[in-house]
PDB file of N, CA and C in Angstrom:
ATOM      1  N   MET A   8       0.990  -1.208   0.048  1.00 80.00           N
ATOM      2  CA  MET A   8       0.253  -0.016   0.184  1.00 80.00           C
ATOM      3  C   MET A   8       0.921   1.266  -0.037  1.00 80.00           C
ATOM      4  N   THR A   9       0.516   2.005  -0.877  1.00 86.00           N
ATOM      5  CA  THR A   9       1.461   3.395  -0.957  1.00 86.00           C
ATOM      6  C   THR A   9       0.625   4.549  -0.694  1.00 86.00           C
ATOM      7  N   LEU A  10       0.903   5.300   0.475  1.00 85.00           N
ATOM      8  CA  LEU A  10       0.056   6.462   0.887  1.00 85.00           C
ATOM      9  C   LEU A  10       0.760   7.702   0.382  1.00 85.00           C
ATOM     10  N   GLY A  11       0.132   8.439  -0.578  1.00 82.00           N
ATOM     11  CA  GLY A  11       0.454   9.420  -1.059  1.00 82.00           C
ATOM     12  C   GLY A  11       0.207  10.760  -0.888  1.00 82.00           C
ATOM     13  N   GLY A  12      -1.323  10.630  -0.055  1.00 87.00           N
ATOM     14  CA  GLY A  12      -2.065  11.855   0.182  1.00 87.00           C
ATOM     15  C   GLY A  12      -2.173  11.767   1.775  1.00 87.00           C
ATOM     16  N   ALA A  13      -2.213  12.795   2.518  1.00 90.00           N
ATOM     17  CA  ALA A  13      -2.558  12.934   3.747  1.00 90.00           C
ATOM     18  C   ALA A  13      -4.052  12.389   4.310  1.00 90.00           C
ATOM     19  N   VAL A  14      -3.834  11.509   5.366  1.00 91.00           N
ATOM     20  CA  VAL A  14      -5.183  11.235   5.876  1.00 91.00           C
ATOM     21  C   VAL A  14      -5.507  11.930   7.247  1.00 91.00           C
ATOM     22  N   ASN A  15      -6.682  12.637   7.355  1.00 92.00           N
ATOM     23  CA  ASN A  15      -6.994  13.241   8.401  1.00 92.00           C
ATOM     24  C   ASN A  15      -8.178  12.535   9.090  1.00 92.00           C
ATOM     25  N   ALA A  16      -8.108  12.352  10.464  1.00 93.00           N
ATOM     26  CA  ALA A  16      -9.292  11.952  11.344  1.00 93.00           C
ATOM     27  C   ALA A  16      -9.219  12.623  12.553  1.00 93.00           C
ATOM     28  N   SER A  17     -10.287  12.468  13.396  1.00 88.00           N
ATOM     29  CA  SER A  17     -10.683  13.139  14.508  1.00 88.00           C
ATOM     30  C   SER A  17     -11.284  12.039  15.551  1.00 88.00           C
ATOM     31  N   GLY A  18     -10.513  11.094  15.980  1.00 85.00           N
ATOM     32  CA  GLY A  18     -10.878  10.227  16.945  1.00 85.00           C
ATOM     33  C   GLY A  18     -11.394   8.849  16.424  1.00 85.00           C
ATOM     34  N   ALA A  19     -11.744   8.720  15.180  1.00 87.00           N
ATOM     35  CA  ALA A  19     -12.236   7.446  14.690  1.00 87.00           C
ATOM     36  C   ALA A  19     -10.917   6.653  14.332  1.00 87.00           C
ATOM     37  N   GLN A  20     -11.187   5.457  14.393  1.00 94.00           N
ATOM     38  CA  GLN A  20     -10.051   4.536  14.192  1.00 94.00           C
ATOM     39  C   GLN A  20      -9.709   4.500  12.744  1.00 94.00           C
ATOM     40  N   VAL A  21      -8.341   4.552  12.317  1.00 95.00           N
ATOM     41  CA  VAL A  21      -7.715   4.655  11.100  1.00 95.00           C
ATOM     42  C   VAL A  21      -7.265   3.172  10.900  1.00 95.00           C
ATOM     43  N   ASN A  22      -7.622   2.369   9.797  1.00 96.00           N
ATOM     44  CA  ASN A  22      -6.761   1.104   9.619  1.00 96.00           C
ATOM     45  C   ASN A  22      -5.972   1.147   8.170  1.00 96.00           C
ATOM     46  N   LEU A  23      -5.004   0.899   8.178  1.00 94.00           N
ATOM     47  CA  LEU A  23      -4.306   0.720   6.919  1.00 94.00           C
ATOM     48  C   LEU A  23      -3.868  -0.598   6.741  1.00 94.00           C
ATOM     49  N   TYR A  24      -4.207  -1.085   5.488  1.00 95.00           N
ATOM     50  CA  TYR A  24      -4.084  -2.418   5.323  1.00 95.00           C
ATOM     51  C   TYR A  24      -2.705  -2.551   3.970  1.00 95.00           C
ATOM     52  N   GLY A  25      -1.931  -3.542   3.946  1.00 91.00           N
ATOM     53  CA  GLY A  25      -0.974  -4.070   3.084  1.00 91.00           C
ATOM     54  C   GLY A  25       0.080  -5.088   3.288  1.00 91.00           C
ATOM     55  N   GLY A  26       0.308  -5.526   2.152  1.00 89.00           N
ATOM     56  CA  GLY A  26       1.643  -6.486   2.352  1.00 89.00           C
ATOM     57  C   GLY A  26       2.745  -5.673   2.538  1.00 89.00           C
ATOM     58  N   ASP A  27       2.764  -4.574   2.267  1.00 88.00           N
ATOM     59  CA  ASP A  27       3.779  -3.839   2.561  1.00 88.00           C
ATOM     60  C   ASP A  27       3.428  -2.455   2.639  1.00 88.00           C
ATOM     61  N   MET A  28       4.114  -1.368   3.187  1.00 89.00           N
ATOM     62  CA  MET A  28       3.467  -0.007   3.225  1.00 89.00           C
ATOM     63  C   MET A  28       4.765   1.126   2.727  1.00 89.00           C
ATOM     64  N   ALA A  29       4.446   2.063   2.256  1.00 91.00           N
ATOM     65  CA  ALA A  29       5.145   3.312   1.882  1.00 91.00           C
ATOM     66  C   ALA A  29       4.226   4.426   2.391  1.00 91.00           C
ATOM     67  N   ILE A  30       4.459   4.693   3.493  1.00 93.00           N
ATOM     68  CA  ILE A  30       3.890   6.048   4.174  1.00 93.00           C
ATOM     69  C   ILE A  30       4.354   7.304   3.868  1.00 93.00           C
ATOM     70  N   ASN A  31       4.072   7.817   2.712  1.00 92.00           N
ATOM     71  CA  ASN A  31       4.757   9.012   2.332  1.00 92.00           C
ATOM     72  C   ASN A  31       4.147  10.327   2.563  1.00 92.00           C
ATOM     73  N   ALA A  32       3.065  10.260   3.300  1.00 94.00           N
ATOM     74  CA  ALA A  32       2.259  11.433   3.635  1.00 94.00           C
ATOM     75  C   ALA A  32       1.698  11.403   5.323  1.00 94.00           C
ATOM     76  N   ALA A  33       1.328  12.200   5.648  1.00 93.00           N
ATOM     77  CA  ALA A  33       1.005  12.367   6.888  1.00 93.00           C
ATOM     78  C   ALA A  33      -0.409  11.476   7.153  1.00 93.00           C
ATOM     79  N   VAL A  34      -0.565  10.644   8.426  1.00 94.00           N
ATOM     80  CA  VAL A  34      -1.534  10.189   8.935  1.00 94.00           C
ATOM     81  C   VAL A  34      -2.080  10.827  10.191  1.00 94.00           C
ATOM     82  N   ASN A  35      -2.948  11.508  10.063  1.00 93.00           N
ATOM     83  CA  ASN A  35      -3.333  12.469  11.243  1.00 93.00           C
ATOM     84  C   ASN A  35      -4.635  12.171  12.155  1.00 93.00           C
ATOM     85  N   ASN A  36      -4.456  11.643  13.168  1.00 93.00           N
ATOM     86  CA  ASN A  36      -5.338  11.253  14.246  1.00 93.00           C
ATOM     87  C   ASN A  36      -4.794  11.288  15.525  1.00 93.00           C
ATOM     88  N   PRO A  37      -5.075  12.727  16.049  1.00 90.00           N
ATOM     89  CA  PRO A  37      -4.332  13.090  17.388  1.00 90.00           C
ATOM     90  C   PRO A  37      -5.230  12.584  18.509  1.00 90.00           C
ATOM     91  N   THR A  38      -6.398  12.312  18.276  1.00 92.00           N
ATOM     92  CA  THR A  38      -7.291  11.831  19.488  1.00 92.00           C
ATOM     93  C   THR A  38      -7.638  10.261  19.290  1.00 92.00           C
ATOM     94  N   GLY A  39      -7.289   9.613  18.335  1.00 93.00           N
ATOM     95  CA  GLY A  39      -7.821   8.286  17.936  1.00 93.00           C
ATOM     96  C   GLY A  39      -6.757   7.519  17.685  1.00 93.00           C
ATOM     97  N   THR A  40      -6.892   6.156  17.238  1.00 94.00           N
ATOM     98  CA  THR A  40      -6.060   5.191  16.823  1.00 94.00           C
ATOM     99  C   THR A  40      -5.670   5.048  15.340  1.00 94.00           C
ATOM    100  N   VAL A  41      -4.539   4.766  15.142  1.00 94.00           N
ATOM    101  CA  VAL A  41      -4.217   4.482  13.867  1.00 94.00           C
ATOM    102  C   VAL A  41      -3.537   3.157  14.069  1.00 94.00           C
ATOM    103  N   VAL A  42      -4.160   1.909  13.274  1.00 95.00           N
ATOM    104  CA  VAL A  42      -3.722   0.556  13.140  1.00 95.00           C
ATOM    105  C   VAL A  42      -3.221   0.310  11.681  1.00 95.00           C
ATOM    106  N   LEU A  43      -1.937  -0.294  11.791  1.00 93.00           N
ATOM    107  CA  LEU A  43      -1.182  -0.730  10.701  1.00 93.00           C
ATOM    108  C   LEU A  43      -1.443  -2.369  10.595  1.00 93.00           C
ATOM    109  N   ASN A  44      -2.002  -2.810   9.375  1.00 94.00           N
ATOM    110  CA  ASN A  44      -2.582  -4.348   9.434  1.00 94.00           C
ATOM    111  C   ASN A  44      -1.498  -4.938   8.392  1.00 94.00           C
ATOM    112  N   ASN A  45      -0.856  -5.954   8.531  1.00 93.00           N
ATOM    113  CA  ASN A  45      -0.041  -6.704   7.713  1.00 93.00           C
ATOM    114  C   ASN A  45      -0.520  -7.608   6.891  1.00 93.00           C
ATOM    115  N   THR A  46      -0.808  -7.773   5.969  1.00 93.00           N
ATOM    116  CA  THR A  46      -1.599  -8.611   5.141  1.00 93.00           C
ATOM    117  C   THR A  46      -0.723  -9.860   4.590  1.00 93.00           C
ATOM    118  N   SER A  47       0.563  -9.530   4.589  1.00 89.00           N
ATOM    119  CA  SER A  47       1.554 -10.529   4.075  1.00 89.00           C
ATOM    120  C   SER A  47       1.475 -11.687   4.702  1.00 89.00           C
ATOM    121  N   GLY A  48       1.391 -11.830   6.061  1.00 85.00           N
ATOM    122  CA  GLY A  48       1.701 -12.811   7.000  1.00 85.00           C
ATOM    123  C   GLY A  48       3.099 -13.222   7.267  1.00 85.00           C
ATOM    124  N   GLY A  49       3.819 -12.339   6.700  1.00 87.00           N
ATOM    125  CA  GLY A  49       5.447 -12.229   7.067  1.00 87.00           C
ATOM    126  C   GLY A  49       5.956 -11.314   8.049  1.00 87.00           C
ATOM    127  N   PRO A  50       7.049 -11.351   8.077  1.00 88.00           N
ATOM    128  CA  PRO A  50       7.768 -10.592   9.390  1.00 88.00           C
ATOM    129  C   PRO A  50       7.757  -9.134   8.956  1.00 88.00           C
ATOM    130  N   VAL A  51       7.742  -8.331  10.023  1.00 89.00           N
ATOM    131  CA  VAL A  51       7.768  -6.722  10.002  1.00 89.00           C
ATOM    132  C   VAL A  51       9.052  -6.465  10.368  1.00 89.00           C
ATOM    133  N   THR A  52       9.846  -5.493   9.613  1.00 89.00           N
ATOM    134  CA  THR A  52      10.926  -5.047  10.242  1.00 89.00           C
ATOM    135  C   THR A  52      10.635  -3.109  10.330  1.00 89.00           C
ATOM    136  N   MET A  53      11.218  -2.622  11.446  1.00 89.00           N
ATOM    137  CA  MET A  53      11.012  -1.405  11.739  1.00 89.00           C
ATOM    138  C   MET A  53      12.383  -0.812  11.886  1.00 89.00           C
ATOM    139  N   GLY A  54      12.591   0.483  11.477  1.00 88.00           N
ATOM    140  CA  GLY A  54      13.600   1.300  11.796  1.00 88.00           C
ATOM    141  C   GLY A  54      14.421   1.526  10.124  1.00 88.00           C
ATOM    142  N   LEU A  55      15.034   0.874   9.816  1.00 90.00           N
ATOM    143  CA  LEU A  55      15.380   1.059   8.437  1.00 90.00           C
ATOM    144  C   LEU A  55      14.274   0.407   7.349  1.00 90.00           C
ATOM    145  N   GLY A  56      13.270  -0.717   7.830  1.00 85.00           N
ATOM    146  CA  GLY A  56      12.336  -1.231   7.115  1.00 85.00           C
ATOM    147  C   GLY A  56      13.026  -1.742   5.922  1.00 85.00           C
ATOM    148  N   ALA A  57      14.197  -2.650   6.227  1.00 81.00           N
ATOM    149  CA  ALA A  57      14.857  -3.255   4.842  1.00 81.00           C
ATOM    150  C   ALA A  57      14.423  -4.359   4.279  1.00 81.00           C
ATOM    151  N   SER A  58      13.561  -5.081   5.123  1.00 80.00           N
ATOM    152  CA  SER A  58      12.897  -6.447   4.497  1.00 80.00           C
ATOM    153  C   SER A  58      11.533  -6.704   5.047  1.00 80.00           C
ATOM    154  N   GLY A  59      10.740  -7.613   4.193  1.00 81.00           N
ATOM    155  CA  GLY A  59       9.301  -8.009   4.549  1.00 81.00           C
ATOM    156  C   GLY A  59       8.445  -6.823   4.497  1.00 81.00           C
ATOM    157  N   PHE A  60       7.677  -6.630   5.607  1.00 87.00           N
ATOM    158  CA  PHE A  60       6.701  -5.537   5.610  1.00 87.00           C
ATOM    159  C   PHE A  60       7.438  -4.557   6.131  1.00 87.00           C
ATOM    160  N   GLY A  61       8.134  -3.636   5.566  1.00 88.00           N
ATOM    161  CA  GLY A  61       9.182  -2.834   6.193  1.00 88.00           C
ATOM    162  C   GLY A  61       8.441  -1.264   6.420  1.00 88.00           C
ATOM    163  N   LEU A  62       9.051  -0.650   7.753  1.00 91.00           N
ATOM    164  CA  LEU A  62       8.574   0.376   7.837  1.00 91.00           C
ATOM    165  C   LEU A  62       9.598   1.358   8.380  1.00 91.00           C
ATOM    166  N   SER A  63      10.126   2.459   7.632  1.00 91.00           N
ATOM    167  CA  SER A  63      11.361   3.123   8.158  1.00 91.00           C
ATOM    168  C   SER A  63      10.854   3.963   9.315  1.00 91.00           C
ATOM    169  N   ASN A  64      11.803   4.535   9.909  1.00 91.00           N
ATOM    170  CA  ASN A  64      11.663   5.553  11.024  1.00 91.00           C
ATOM    171  C   ASN A  64      10.861   6.645  10.380  1.00 91.00           C
ATOM    172  N   ALA A  65      11.258   7.161   9.197  1.00 90.00           N
ATOM    173  CA  ALA A  65      10.698   8.102   8.444  1.00 90.00           C
ATOM    174  C   ALA A  65       9.312   8.028   8.177  1.00 90.00           C
ATOM    175  N   GLU A  66       8.779   6.979   7.860  1.00 91.00           N
ATOM    176  CA  GLU A  66       7.433   6.465   7.594  1.00 91.00           C
ATOM    177  C   GLU A  66       6.781   6.347   8.996  1.00 91.00           C
ATOM    178  N   LEU A  67       7.292   6.036   9.869  1.00 91.00           N
ATOM    179  CA  LEU A  67       6.505   5.928  11.274  1.00 91.00           C
ATOM    180  C   LEU A  67       6.373   7.325  11.764  1.00 91.00           C
ATOM    181  N   ASN A  68       7.399   8.096  11.524  1.00 90.00           N
ATOM    182  CA  ASN A  68       7.059   9.634  12.015  1.00 90.00           C
ATOM    183  C   ASN A  68       6.191  10.390  11.000  1.00 90.00           C
ATOM    184  N   ASN A  69       5.717   9.679  10.252  1.00 91.00           N
ATOM    185  CA  ASN A  69       4.311  10.338   9.225  1.00 91.00           C
ATOM    186  C   ASN A  69       3.157  10.106   9.967  1.00 91.00           C
ATOM    187  N   ILE A  70       2.997   9.226  11.060  1.00 92.00           N
ATOM    188  CA  ILE A  70       1.990   8.928  11.715  1.00 92.00           C
ATOM    189  C   ILE A  70       1.770   9.708  13.106  1.00 92.00           C
ATOM    190  N   HIS A  71       0.628  10.322  13.341  1.00 90.00           N
ATOM    191  CA  HIS A  71       0.522  11.343  14.332  1.00 90.00           C
ATOM    192  C   HIS A  71      -0.847  10.760  15.019  1.00 90.00           C
ATOM    193  N   ALA A  72      -0.805  10.025  16.149  1.00 91.00           N
ATOM    194  CA  ALA A  72      -2.110   9.552  16.792  1.00 91.00           C
ATOM    195  C   ALA A  72      -1.811   9.275  18.129  1.00 91.00           C
ATOM    196  N   ALA A  73      -3.031   9.228  18.964  1.00 90.00           N
ATOM    197  CA  ALA A  73      -2.921   8.806  20.289  1.00 90.00           C
ATOM    198  C   ALA A  73      -2.388   7.558  20.696  1.00 90.00           C
ATOM    199  N   THR A  74      -2.919   6.775  19.669  1.00 89.00           N
ATOM    200  CA  THR A  74      -2.443   5.093  19.854  1.00 89.00           C
ATOM    201  C   THR A  74      -2.047   4.845  18.532  1.00 89.00           C
ATOM    202  N   LEU A  75      -0.967   3.928  18.374  1.00 89.00           N
ATOM    203  CA  LEU A  75      -0.349   3.370  17.160  1.00 89.00           C
ATOM    204  C   LEU A  75      -0.799   1.822  17.431  1.00 89.00           C
ATOM    205  N   THR A  76      -1.259   1.077  16.707  1.00 91.00           N
ATOM    206  CA  THR A  76      -0.985  -0.366  16.860  1.00 91.00           C
ATOM    207  C   THR A  76      -0.907  -0.931  15.797  1.00 91.00           C
ATOM    208  N   PHE A  77      -0.055  -2.141  15.933  1.00 89.00           N
ATOM    209  CA  PHE A  77       0.451  -3.023  14.947  1.00 89.00           C
ATOM    210  C   PHE A  77      -0.323  -4.576  14.872  1.00 89.00           C
ATOM    211  N   ASN A  78      -0.827  -4.751  13.745  1.00 89.00           N
ATOM    212  CA  ASN A  78      -1.683  -6.064  13.548  1.00 89.00           C
ATOM    213  C   ASN A  78      -0.574  -6.939  12.874  1.00 89.00           C
ATOM    214  N   ALA A  79       0.525  -7.220  13.594  1.00 81.00           N
ATOM    215  CA  ALA A  79       1.751  -7.856  12.626  1.00 81.00           C
ATOM    216  C   ALA A  79       2.689  -8.428  13.795  1.00 81.00           C
ATOM    217  N   SER A  80       3.135  -9.672  13.293  1.00 79.00           N
ATOM    218  CA  SER A  80       4.082 -10.391  13.994  1.00 79.00           C
ATOM    219  C   SER A  80       4.886 -11.253  13.194  1.00 79.00           C
ATOM    220  N   PRO A  81       6.030 -11.707  13.447  1.00 87.00           N
ATOM    221  CA  PRO A  81       6.980 -10.895  14.555  1.00 87.00           C
ATOM    222  C   PRO A  81       7.489  -9.613  13.913  1.00 87.00           C
ATOM    223  N   ILE A  82       7.902  -8.564  15.113  1.00 88.00           N
ATOM    224  CA  ILE A  82       8.401  -7.424  14.710  1.00 88.00           C
ATOM    225  C   ILE A  82       9.886  -7.417  14.910  1.00 88.00           C
ATOM    226  N   THR A  83      10.609  -7.073  14.210  1.00 89.00           N
ATOM    227  CA  THR A  83      12.062  -6.647  14.274  1.00 89.00           C
ATOM    228  C   THR A  83      12.553  -5.356  14.055  1.00 89.00           C
ATOM    229  N   ILE A  84      13.319  -4.958  15.076  1.00 90.00           N
ATOM    230  CA  ILE A  84      13.920  -3.674  14.948  1.00 90.00           C
ATOM    231  C   ILE A  84      15.380  -3.769  14.103  1.00 90.00           C
ATOM    232  N   ASP A  85      15.261  -3.032  13.045  1.00 91.00           N
ATOM    233  CA  ASP A  85      16.632  -3.042  12.143  1.00 91.00           C
ATOM    234  C   ASP A  85      17.355  -1.680  12.111  1.00 91.00           C
ATOM    235  N   GLY A  86      16.842  -0.942  12.795  1.00 91.00           N
ATOM    236  CA  GLY A  86      17.424   0.436  12.760  1.00 91.00           C
ATOM    237  C   GLY A  86      16.936   1.259  13.796  1.00 91.00           C
ATOM    238  N   ALA A  87      17.224   2.689  14.008  1.00 90.00           N
ATOM    239  CA  ALA A  87      16.663   3.467  14.943  1.00 90.00           C
ATOM    240  C   ALA A  87      15.439   3.735  14.788  1.00 90.00           C
ATOM    241  N   VAL A  88      14.839   3.663  15.843  1.00 88.00           N
ATOM    242  CA  VAL A  88      13.174   3.895  15.841  1.00 88.00           C
ATOM    243  C   VAL A  88      13.074   5.237  16.985  1.00 88.00           C
ATOM    244  N   ASP A  89      12.215   6.060  16.464  1.00 84.00           N
ATOM    245  CA  ASP A  89      11.632   7.105  17.253  1.00 84.00           C
ATOM    246  C   ASP A  89      10.606   7.569  17.164  1.00 84.00           C
ATOM    247  N   LEU A  90       9.601   6.836  17.930  1.00 75.00           N
ATOM    248  CA  LEU A  90       7.997   7.139  17.961  1.00 75.00           C
ATOM    249  C   LEU A  90       7.631   8.242  18.763  1.00 75.00           C
ATOM    250  N   SER A  91       8.125   9.252  18.735  1.00 70.00           N
ATOM    251  CA  SER A  91       7.809  10.538  19.692  1.00 70.00           C
ATOM    252  C   SER A  91       6.423  11.074  18.913  1.00 70.00           C
ATOM    253  N   SER A  92       5.936  10.731  17.948  1.00 58.00           N
ATOM    254  CA  SER A  92       5.016  11.232  17.377  1.00 58.00           C
ATOM    255  C   SER A  92       3.514  10.624  17.826  1.00 58.00           C
ATOM    256  N   SER A  93       3.642   9.524  18.258  1.00 56.00           N
ATOM    257  CA  SER A  93       2.715   8.562  18.906  1.00 56.00           C
ATOM    258  C   SER A  93       2.877   8.509  20.284  1.00 56.00           C
ATOM    259  N   GLU A  94       1.792   8.907  21.071  1.00 53.00           N
ATOM    260  CA  GLU A  94       1.721   8.732  22.656  1.00 53.00           C
ATOM    261  C   GLU A  94       1.842   7.231  23.138  1.00 53.00           C
ATOM    262  N   ASP A  95       1.120   6.253  22.496  1.00 52.00           N
ATOM    263  CA  ASP A  95       0.957   4.998  23.158  1.00 52.00           C
ATOM    264  C   ASP A  95       1.227   4.076  22.099  1.00 52.00           C
ATOM    265  N   ILE A  96       2.007   3.103  22.231  1.00 54.00           N
ATOM    266  CA  ILE A  96       2.286   1.986  21.289  1.00 54.00           C
ATOM    267  C   ILE A  96       1.678   0.687  21.547  1.00 54.00           C
ATOM    268  N   ALA A  97       1.098  -0.127  20.683  1.00 54.00           N
ATOM    269  CA  ALA A  97       0.482  -1.506  20.986  1.00 54.00           C
ATOM    270  C   ALA A  97       0.929  -2.351  19.814  1.00 54.00           C
ATOM    271  N   ALA A  98       1.357  -3.440  20.117  1.00 52.00           N
ATOM    272  CA  ALA A  98       1.568  -4.735  19.072  1.00 52.00           C
ATOM    273  C   ALA A  98       0.994  -5.844  19.227  1.00 52.00           C
TER     274      ALA A  98
END
């Protein structure tokens, strides 16, 4: 899934689905939840996002939510991750 334009919500749950993701624009839900759903069934990498369902630190920082949830397993950190844009993280 490639996100090229901003997604804005206010309190509702935002669900993003894909076998891999390119989050190239803002996902804004400051009072709600953003859920990233891995439909590939494979592993997830975060930081560099170099393999599998990969999410780079830059992509993760495009997400601004009260809660960020990952429906994915296992998750491997393959580089620096700074999730300061999200207040609560769940996996």
